[in-house]
GROMACS .gro file of C-alpha atoms in nm:
model
  420
    1MET     CA    1  11.184  12.241  12.097
    2ARG     CA    2  11.019  12.527  11.910
    3ALA     CA    3  10.658  12.498  11.791
    4THR     CA    4  10.770  12.503  11.426
    5ASP     CA    5  11.010  12.214  11.493
    6VAL     CA    6  10.734  12.018  11.666
    7HIS     CA    7  10.501  12.074  11.370
    8ARG     CA    8  10.769  11.948  11.134
    9THR     CA    9  10.813  11.643  11.355
   10ILE     CA   10  10.438  11.577  11.354
   11GLU     CA   11  10.425  11.614  10.976
   12ALA     CA   12  10.711  11.366  10.932
   13VAL     CA   13  10.562  11.117  11.179
   14TRP     CA   14  10.221  11.140  11.013
   15ARG     CA   15  10.373  11.080  10.671
   16ILE     CA   16  10.547  10.768  10.800
   17GLU     CA   17  10.282  10.629  11.037
   18SER     CA   18   9.943  10.727  10.892
   19ALA     CA   19   9.903  10.425  10.665
   20ARG     CA   20   9.994  10.179  10.943
   21LEU     CA   21   9.767  10.365  11.183
   22ILE     CA   22   9.468  10.348  10.946
   23ALA     CA   23   9.540   9.983  10.865
   24GLY     CA   24   9.559   9.885  11.232
   25LEU     CA   25   9.239  10.071  11.317
   26THR     CA   26   9.060   9.916  11.019
   27ARG     CA   27   9.151   9.570  11.144
   28LEU     CA   28   8.997   9.654  11.482
   29LEU     CA   29   8.695   9.857  11.370
   30ARG     CA   30   8.609   9.685  11.040
   31ASP     CA   31   8.532  10.030  10.895
   32VAL     CA   32   8.782  10.207  10.666
   33GLY     CA   33   8.609  10.545  10.679
   34LEU     CA   34   8.583  10.548  11.059
   35ALA     CA   35   8.945  10.433  11.091
   36GLU     CA   36   9.062  10.725  10.880
   37GLU     CA   37   8.853  10.971  11.084
   38LEU     CA   38   8.997  10.845  11.412
   39ALA     CA   39   9.351  10.855  11.273
   40GLN     CA   40   9.295  11.219  11.179
   41ASP     CA   41   9.151  11.288  11.526
   42ALA     CA   42   9.475  11.150  11.672
   43LEU     CA   43   9.671  11.383  11.444
   44VAL     CA   44   9.471  11.681  11.570
   45ALA     CA   45   9.540  11.571  11.928
   46ALA     CA   46   9.912  11.558  11.851
   47LEU     CA   47   9.900  11.908  11.705
   48GLU     CA   48   9.733  12.029  12.025
   49GLU     CA   49   9.948  11.845  12.281
   50TRP     CA   50  10.298  11.796  12.143
   51PRO     CA   51  10.387  12.167  12.109
   52HIS     CA   52  10.325  12.202  12.486
   53ASN     CA   53  10.440  11.864  12.619
   54GLY     CA   54  10.699  11.766  12.360
   55ALA     CA   55  10.696  11.473  12.118
   56PRO     CA   56  10.669  11.129  12.287
   57ASP     CA   57  10.949  10.871  12.267
   58ASN     CA   58  10.738  10.649  12.042
   59PRO     CA   59  10.520  10.882  11.829
   60GLY     CA   60  10.358  10.602  11.628
   61ALA     CA   61  10.246  10.415  11.939
   62TRP     CA   62  10.116  10.742  12.089
   63LEU     CA   63   9.902  10.806  11.781
   64MET     CA   64   9.768  10.449  11.784
   65ALA     CA   65   9.688  10.460  12.156
   66THR     CA   66   9.513  10.796  12.120
   67ALA     CA   67   9.309  10.675  11.824
   68LYS     CA   68   9.207  10.357  12.010
   69HIS     CA   69   9.094  10.555  12.313
   70ARG     CA   70   8.883  10.772  12.086
   71ALA     CA   71   8.740  10.460  11.926
   72ILE     CA   72   8.631  10.337  12.269
   73ASP     CA   73   8.472  10.674  12.346
   74GLN     CA   74   8.290  10.676  12.014
   75LEU     CA   75   8.159  10.323  12.060
   76ARG     CA   76   8.025  10.417  12.399
   77ARG     CA   77   7.888  10.750  12.279
   78ARG     CA   78   7.693  10.581  12.004
   79ARG     CA   79   7.561  10.336  12.264
   80MET     CA   80   7.662  10.032  12.062
   81LEU     CA   81   7.547   9.781  12.324
   82SER     CA   82   7.560   9.461  12.123
   83ARG     CA   83   7.790   9.192  12.256
   84LYS     CA   84   8.016   9.230  11.954
   85HIS     CA   85   8.082   9.595  12.020
   86ASP     CA   86   8.118   9.548  12.394
   87ALA     CA   87   8.376   9.279  12.329
   88LEU     CA   88   8.556   9.503  12.084
   89ALA     CA   89   8.573   9.792  12.331
   90HIS     CA   90   8.695   9.553  12.602
   91GLU     CA   91   8.962   9.422  12.365
   92PHE     CA   92   9.082   9.777  12.306
   93GLU     CA   93   9.105   9.848  12.679
   94MET     CA   94   9.288   9.525  12.757
   95GLU     CA   95   9.534   9.585  12.476
   96GLN     CA   96   9.609   9.930  12.616
   97LEU     CA   97   9.668   9.785  12.962
   98ASP     CA   98   9.890   9.505  12.828
   99ASN     CA   99  10.099   9.709  12.585
  100CYS     CA  100  10.097  10.052  12.753
  101GLY     CA  101  10.121  10.203  12.408
  102VAL     CA  102  10.451  10.032  12.319
  103PRO     CA  103  10.431   9.792  12.024
  104ASP     CA  104  10.627   9.467  12.036
  105THR     CA  105  10.788   9.273  11.750
  106ALA     CA  106  10.476   9.066  11.690
  107ALA     CA  107  10.268   9.382  11.653
  108GLU     CA  108  10.510   9.507  11.389
  109ASP     CA  109  10.469   9.182  11.196
  110VAL     CA  110  10.092   9.228  11.202
  111VAL     CA  111  10.128   9.582  11.071
  112GLY     CA  112  10.279   9.457  10.748
  113ASP     CA  113   9.983   9.225  10.695
  114ASP     CA  114   9.743   9.504  10.789
  115LEU     CA  115   9.881   9.738  10.524
  116LEU     CA  116   9.851   9.481  10.249
  117ARG     CA  117   9.502   9.378  10.364
  118LEU     CA  118   9.400   9.744  10.369
  119MET     CA  119   9.507   9.770  10.006
  120PHE     CA  120   9.301   9.467   9.908
  121ILE     CA  121   8.996   9.606  10.091
  122ALA     CA  122   9.029   9.938   9.910
  123CYS     CA  123   9.059   9.743   9.583
  124HIS     CA  124   8.727   9.563   9.644
  125PRO     CA  125   8.538   9.472   9.322
  126LEU     CA  126   8.237   9.673   9.447
  127LEU     CA  127   8.436   9.983   9.351
  128SER     CA  128   8.524  10.108   9.007
  129THR     CA  129   8.887  10.079   8.895
  130GLU     CA  130   8.935  10.455   8.929
  131ALA     CA  131   8.778  10.459   9.278
  132ARG     CA  132   8.993  10.167   9.397
  133THR     CA  133   9.313  10.339   9.294
  134ALA     CA  134   9.215  10.678   9.435
  135LEU     CA  135   9.105  10.537   9.773
  136THR     CA  136   9.407  10.314   9.817
  137LEU     CA  137   9.648  10.595   9.734
  138LYS     CA  138   9.473  10.817   9.985
  139LEU     CA  139   9.474  10.557  10.263
  140LEU     CA  140   9.819  10.413  10.203
  141ALA     CA  141  10.017  10.724  10.115
  142GLY     CA  142   9.795  11.021  10.195
  143LEU     CA  143   9.790  11.107   9.825
  144THR     CA  144   9.513  11.266   9.624
  145THR     CA  145   9.745  11.338   9.332
  146ALA     CA  146   9.567  11.374   9.001
  147ARG     CA  147   9.886  11.374   8.797
  148ALA     CA  148   9.875  10.999   8.733
  149PHE     CA  149   9.503  11.010   8.649
  150LEU     CA  150   9.510  11.323   8.429
  151VAL     CA  151   9.185  11.442   8.587
  152PRO     CA  152   9.102  11.732   8.825
  153GLU     CA  153   9.175  11.697   9.198
  154SER     CA  154   8.805  11.750   9.272
  155THR     CA  155   8.719  11.440   9.069
  156ILE     CA  156   8.964  11.232   9.273
  157ALA     CA  157   8.817  11.367   9.599
  158GLN     CA  158   8.464  11.273   9.489
  159ARG     CA  159   8.577  10.921   9.398
  160ILE     CA  160   8.731  10.875   9.743
  161VAL     CA  161   8.416  10.991   9.924
  162ARG     CA  162   8.192  10.764   9.716
  163ALA     CA  163   8.427  10.467   9.762
  164LYS     CA  164   8.423  10.500  10.141
  165ARG     CA  165   8.044  10.518  10.145
  166THR     CA  166   8.018  10.208   9.925
  167LEU     CA  167   8.251  10.003  10.147
  168ALA     CA  168   8.073  10.119  10.463
  169ALA     CA  169   7.730  10.033  10.321
  170ALA     CA  170   7.848   9.687  10.215
  171ARG     CA  171   8.015   9.627  10.557
  172VAL     CA  172   8.323   9.486  10.383
  173PRO     CA  173   8.512   9.271  10.639
  174PHE     CA  174   8.881   9.306  10.725
  175GLU     CA  175   8.990   8.947  10.691
  176THR     CA  176   9.235   8.712  10.523
  177LEU     CA  177   9.169   8.693  10.151
  178ARG     CA  178   9.091   8.371   9.966
  179PRO     CA  179   9.309   8.287   9.662
  180GLU     CA  180   9.036   8.383   9.415
  181GLN     CA  181   8.995   8.722   9.584
  182LEU     CA  182   9.368   8.778   9.562
  183ARG     CA  183   9.365   8.715   9.186
  184GLU     CA  184   9.067   8.936   9.108
  185ARG     CA  185   9.214   9.237   9.293
  186LEU     CA  186   9.577   9.185   9.203
  187SER     CA  187   9.599   9.427   8.910
  188SER     CA  188   9.446   9.712   9.111
  189VAL     CA  189   9.682   9.652   9.403
  190MET     CA  190   9.983   9.643   9.169
  191GLU     CA  191   9.874   9.968   9.009
  192VAL     CA  192   9.852  10.141   9.346
  193ILE     CA  193  10.186  10.006   9.467
  194TYR     CA  194  10.354  10.143   9.155
  195LEU     CA  195  10.183  10.480   9.190
  196VAL     CA  196  10.309  10.501   9.548
  197PHE     CA  197  10.657  10.411   9.426
  198ASN     CA  198  10.641  10.678   9.155
  199GLU     CA  199  10.537  10.941   9.407
  200GLY     CA  200  10.852  10.858   9.600
  201TYR     CA  201  11.066  10.845   9.286
  202ALA     CA  202  10.945  11.182   9.154
  203ALA     CA  203  10.734  11.365   9.414
  204THR     CA  204  10.432  11.553   9.279
  205ALA     CA  205  10.473  11.846   9.516
  206GLY     CA  206  10.686  11.983   9.796
  207GLU     CA  207  11.053  12.067   9.847
  208ASP     CA  208  11.199  11.720   9.789
  209TRP     CA  209  11.224  11.567   9.444
  210THR     CA  210  11.246  11.214   9.584
  211ARG     CA  211  11.094  11.054   9.893
  212HIS     CA  212  11.296  10.741   9.969
  213SER     CA  213  11.059  10.614  10.239
  214MET     CA  214  10.771  10.585   9.990
  215CYS     CA  215  10.987  10.392   9.743
  216GLU     CA  216  11.101  10.160  10.021
  217GLU     CA  217  10.742  10.101  10.138
  218ALA     CA  218  10.625  10.026   9.784
  219LEU     CA  219  10.916   9.787   9.734
  220ARG     CA  220  10.839   9.611  10.063
  221LEU     CA  221  10.475   9.565   9.965
  222GLY     CA  222  10.572   9.454   9.614
  223ARG     CA  223  10.810   9.189   9.746
  224MET     CA  224  10.540   9.068   9.988
  225LEU     CA  225  10.295   9.052   9.698
  226ALA     CA  226  10.541   8.841   9.497
  227GLU     CA  227  10.552   8.592   9.787
  228LEU     CA  228  10.171   8.579   9.794
  229ALA     CA  229  10.144   8.533   9.416
  230PRO     CA  230  10.468   8.361   9.304
  231ARG     CA  231  10.318   8.233   8.977
  232GLU     CA  232  10.203   8.576   8.856
  233ALA     CA  233  10.451   8.702   8.597
  234GLU     CA  234  10.342   9.064   8.618
  235VAL     CA  235  10.397   9.079   8.995
  236HIS     CA  236  10.761   8.986   8.936
  237GLY     CA  237  10.768   9.244   8.657
  238LEU     CA  238  10.647   9.512   8.897
  239VAL     CA  239  10.908   9.416   9.157
  240ALA     CA  240  11.180   9.413   8.891
  241LEU     CA  241  11.078   9.757   8.769
  242MET     CA  242  11.081   9.906   9.118
  243GLU     CA  243  11.411   9.741   9.216
  244ILE     CA  244  11.588   9.878   8.908
  245GLN     CA  245  11.433  10.223   8.935
  246ALA     CA  246  11.516  10.240   9.308
  247SER     CA  247  11.879  10.161   9.228
  248ARG     CA  248  11.912  10.515   9.086
  249LEU     CA  249  11.770  10.705   9.383
  250ASN     CA  250  12.105  10.812   9.526
  251ALA     CA  251  12.213  10.941   9.185
  252ARG     CA  252  11.890  11.132   9.117
  253VAL     CA  253  11.972  11.421   9.349
  254GLY     CA  254  12.284  11.628   9.406
  255PRO     CA  255  12.445  11.730   9.736
  256SER     CA  256  12.189  12.007   9.790
  257GLY     CA  257  11.890  11.799   9.684
  258GLU     CA  258  11.883  11.933   9.329
  259PRO     CA  259  11.746  11.694   9.062
  260ILE     CA  260  11.992  11.516   8.833
  261LEU     CA  261  11.840  11.379   8.513
  262LEU     CA  262  11.910  11.026   8.390
  263MET     CA  263  12.160  11.115   8.119
  264GLN     CA  264  12.369  11.324   8.361
  265GLN     CA  265  12.370  11.077   8.651
  266ASN     CA  266  12.689  10.928   8.792
  267ARG     CA  267  12.625  10.559   8.736
  268VAL     CA  268  12.884  10.463   8.994
  269LEU     CA  269  12.622  10.573   9.248
  270TRP     CA  270  12.365  10.326   9.116
  271ASP     CA  271  12.296  10.046   9.365
  272ARG     CA  272  12.429   9.730   9.197
  273LEU     CA  273  12.257   9.501   9.450
  274LEU     CA  274  11.914   9.645   9.366
  275ILE     CA  275  11.993   9.615   8.995
  276HIS     CA  276  12.093   9.250   9.045
  277ARG     CA  277  11.772   9.180   9.237
  278GLY     CA  278  11.570   9.357   8.968
  279LEU     CA  279  11.726   9.159   8.685
  280LEU     CA  280  11.659   8.833   8.873
  281ALA     CA  281  11.293   8.932   8.925
  282LEU     CA  282  11.269   9.023   8.555
  283ALA     CA  283  11.405   8.682   8.457
  284ARG     CA  284  11.156   8.509   8.690
  285GLY     CA  285  10.866   8.702   8.541
  286GLU     CA  286  10.970   8.639   8.180
  287ALA     CA  287  11.009   8.267   8.254
  288LEU     CA  288  10.649   8.251   8.381
  289GLY     CA  289  10.471   8.424   8.094
  290GLU     CA  290  10.458   8.356   7.720
  291THR     CA  291  10.385   8.721   7.652
  292ARG     CA  292  10.508   9.023   7.844
  293GLY     CA  293  10.258   9.247   8.023
  294PRO     CA  294  10.305   9.620   8.091
  295TYR     CA  295  10.517   9.578   8.406
  296LEU     CA  296  10.751   9.326   8.247
  297LEU     CA  297  10.789   9.554   7.944
  298GLN     CA  298  10.867   9.857   8.161
  299ALA     CA  299  11.110   9.647   8.363
  300ALA     CA  300  11.281   9.541   8.040
  301ILE     CA  301  11.316   9.909   7.947
  302ALA     CA  302  11.464   9.987   8.289
  303ALA     CA  303  11.702   9.693   8.246
  304CYS     CA  304  11.834   9.845   7.923
  305HIS     CA  305  11.943  10.151   8.120
  306ALA     CA  306  12.081   9.939   8.406
  307ARG     CA  307  12.294   9.729   8.172
  308ALA     CA  308  12.446  10.030   7.995
  309ALA     CA  309  12.784  10.123   8.146
  310SER     CA  310  12.736  10.483   8.033
  311ALA     CA  311  12.457  10.698   7.891
  312THR     CA  312  12.610  10.682   7.541
  313GLU     CA  313  12.602  10.300   7.545
  314THR     CA  314  12.225  10.284   7.603
  315ASP     CA  315  12.044  10.072   7.342
  316TRP     CA  316  11.779  10.325   7.245
  317VAL     CA  317  11.671  10.124   6.940
  318LEU     CA  318  11.576   9.832   7.166
  319ILE     CA  319  11.408  10.070   7.412
  320THR     CA  320  11.205  10.218   7.126
  321ALA     CA  321  11.095   9.869   7.019
  322LEU     CA  322  10.989   9.791   7.377
  323TYR     CA  323  10.790  10.115   7.394
  324ASP     CA  324  10.627  10.023   7.060
  325GLU     CA  325  10.515   9.696   7.218
  326LEU     CA  326  10.396   9.874   7.534
  327ALA     CA  327  10.199  10.128   7.328
  328ARG     CA  328  10.021   9.849   7.142
  329LEU     CA  329   9.939   9.671   7.468
  330THR     CA  330   9.835   9.970   7.681
  331PRO     CA  331   9.800  10.278   7.461
  332SER     CA  332   9.797  10.607   7.654
  333PRO     CA  333   9.923  10.964   7.608
  334VAL     CA  334  10.188  10.916   7.878
  335VAL     CA  335  10.324  10.599   7.714
  336GLU     CA  336  10.330  10.785   7.382
  337LEU     CA  337  10.526  11.070   7.540
  338ASN     CA  338  10.784  10.826   7.676
  339ARG     CA  339  10.798  10.660   7.336
  340ALA     CA  340  10.867  10.999   7.178
  341VAL     CA  341  11.170  11.043   7.406
  342ALA     CA  342  11.302  10.699   7.306
  343VAL     CA  343  11.246  10.771   6.936
  344SER     CA  344  11.430  11.102   6.969
  345MET     CA  345  11.729  10.928   7.123
  346ALA     CA  346  11.731  10.648   6.866
  347TYR     CA  347  11.642  10.841   6.548
  348GLY     CA  348  11.695  11.209   6.628
  349PRO     CA  349  11.511  11.494   6.804
  350ALA     CA  350  11.306  11.592   6.498
  351ALA     CA  351  11.132  11.252   6.494
  352GLY     CA  352  11.049  11.280   6.863
  353LEU     CA  353  10.929  11.640   6.829
  354GLU     CA  354  10.684  11.539   6.557
  355MET     CA  355  10.529  11.289   6.798
  356THR     CA  356  10.501  11.547   7.077
  357ASP     CA  357  10.339  11.792   6.833
  358ARG     CA  358  10.061  11.539   6.781
  359LEU     CA  359  10.025  11.488   7.156
  360ALA     CA  360  10.002  11.863   7.212
  361ALA     CA  361   9.733  11.891   6.945
  362GLN     CA  362   9.526  11.613   7.108
  363GLY     CA  363   9.509  11.806   7.437
  364ALA     CA  364   9.500  11.509   7.678
  365LEU     CA  365   9.830  11.619   7.837
  366ARG     CA  366   9.740  11.988   7.848
  367SER     CA  367   9.814  12.018   8.221
  368TYR     CA  368  10.090  11.755   8.234
  369HIS     CA  369  10.419  11.936   8.289
  370LEU     CA  370  10.635  11.666   8.133
  371LEU     CA  371  10.495  11.733   7.784
  372PRO     CA  372  10.636  12.091   7.759
  373SER     CA  373  10.947  11.970   7.946
  374VAL     CA  374  11.015  11.704   7.682
  375ARG     CA  375  10.933  11.946   7.401
  376GLY     CA  376  11.175  12.200   7.550
  377ASP     CA  377  11.451  11.939   7.555
  378LEU     CA  378  11.388  11.837   7.194
  379LEU     CA  379  11.370  12.197   7.070
  380ALA     CA  380  11.695  12.279   7.250
  381ARG     CA  381  11.865  11.980   7.088
  382LEU     CA  382  11.750  12.120   6.752
  383GLY     CA  383  11.897  12.461   6.834
  384ARG     CA  384  11.554  12.627   6.857
  385TYR     CA  385  11.636  12.790   7.190
  386HIS     CA  386  11.369  13.060   7.197
  387GLU     CA  387  11.090  12.806   7.158
  388ALA     CA  388  11.261  12.570   7.402
  389ARG     CA  389  11.279  12.846   7.664
  390GLY     CA  390  10.903  12.903   7.639
  391GLU     CA  391  10.833  12.532   7.683
  392PHE     CA  392  11.057  12.504   7.991
  393GLU     CA  393  10.895  12.811   8.146
  394ARG     CA  394  10.549  12.670   8.082
  395ALA     CA  395  10.649  12.335   8.234
  396ALA     CA  396  10.775  12.517   8.544
  397THR     CA  397  10.431  12.671   8.597
  398LEU     CA  398  10.260  12.331   8.573
  399THR     CA  399  10.468  12.136   8.825
  400ARG     CA  400  10.401  12.172   9.199
  401ASN     CA  401  10.740  12.036   9.298
  402THR     CA  402  10.975  12.318   9.399
  403ARG     CA  403  11.293  12.138   9.300
  404GLU     CA  404  11.158  12.042   8.961
  405SER     CA  405  11.035  12.396   8.897
  406ARG     CA  406  11.383  12.534   8.971
  407LEU     CA  407  11.540  12.279   8.736
  408LEU     CA  408  11.303  12.378   8.455
  409LEU     CA  409  11.365  12.749   8.510
  410ASP     CA  410  11.740  12.684   8.507
  411ARG     CA  411  11.703  12.508   8.174
  412ALA     CA  412  11.499  12.801   8.044
  413ALA     CA  413  11.776  13.039   8.155
  414ALA     CA  414  12.036  12.823   7.978
  415CYS     CA  415  11.832  12.855   7.657
  416LEU     CA  416  11.825  13.233   7.700
  417ARG     CA  417  12.204  13.236   7.722
  418GLU     CA  418  12.227  13.028   7.405
  419GLU     CA  419  11.996  13.272   7.227
  420ALA     CA  420  12.239  13.554   7.306
   0.00000   0.00000   0.00000
């Protein structure tokens, strides 16, 4: 295997295994920051060894074993001689001897719990809401994306560093949560799960527009969360939203990986089982709550699309009303942009364009590529192709996803042809 192929293998393995690796090490070390450092040390070791020796049969177990050995070395190097640390180091060594680096079924069961517990640790009330979300995204999905936060990447990085220091100073334990702890951290955990899902649904950067594994991981965690909190309406709303959105994944890309927008998708490719599961979760959530929260409202919007047999049969008036309700409940520039799209479909592109003009003037979405993308679409529908072309070209410079950039440039080129 060539070195470049090995590096691609390592990158793929790290993307899949890093969260489980950090979660498992956190359970053993009781230190999130140290667990992440050791996981990264194991990655460096893989980069050094695998190109020469080849990738192991079980890459995830190799990374975990390497990280655990380094944990033992570090404990000894720091001369942590208390009985607790001696016992911990002994536990590591015995586990290595017993398992020989190969995880069994029981270990895999624990991993699921570890990931969810890691999320609840990172969403500790000692941290600000922004810091909780940034740290959990980083630990769970390796993300430092600022797109969802509408702030600079450097700000996100600073939040992550401060959050790790705060948790380390407080010596936050890695343990089973009490019911009251579950409730107080639930909203933060749900927010992170949905951000992870969205990164899989529409990747911020890279060659792929979708990353199915991230959507599947978010769905798995969401379903587990619904079992832990079965009386929480919004948890069912989140699961419903993700189930219905995930049903479109196979229709979102063409044979060569090119993006296919919602209105052009072949709905035969939508996964009817996921839609059915999503609608059931939506019904459960609506039965539990007198008023709908943001996840139930977004799930209801997704259900409108799922129930429409074709794009032309979509009930955009109802979707607009749902976005009106969502905007009153959780006002934000991104919600307003989505509402503008719904208004344009229900009442015409001029009405939607007027709303995006106001958003552009406010400046909050200045670096958000979807604002010029939506404006380009609305201008093109109004026959103002020259202006639309400029908006699509600007959107292409703002996105860091290669596939999305090509799509936007293709749309700009189509406007140029219409101008002629």
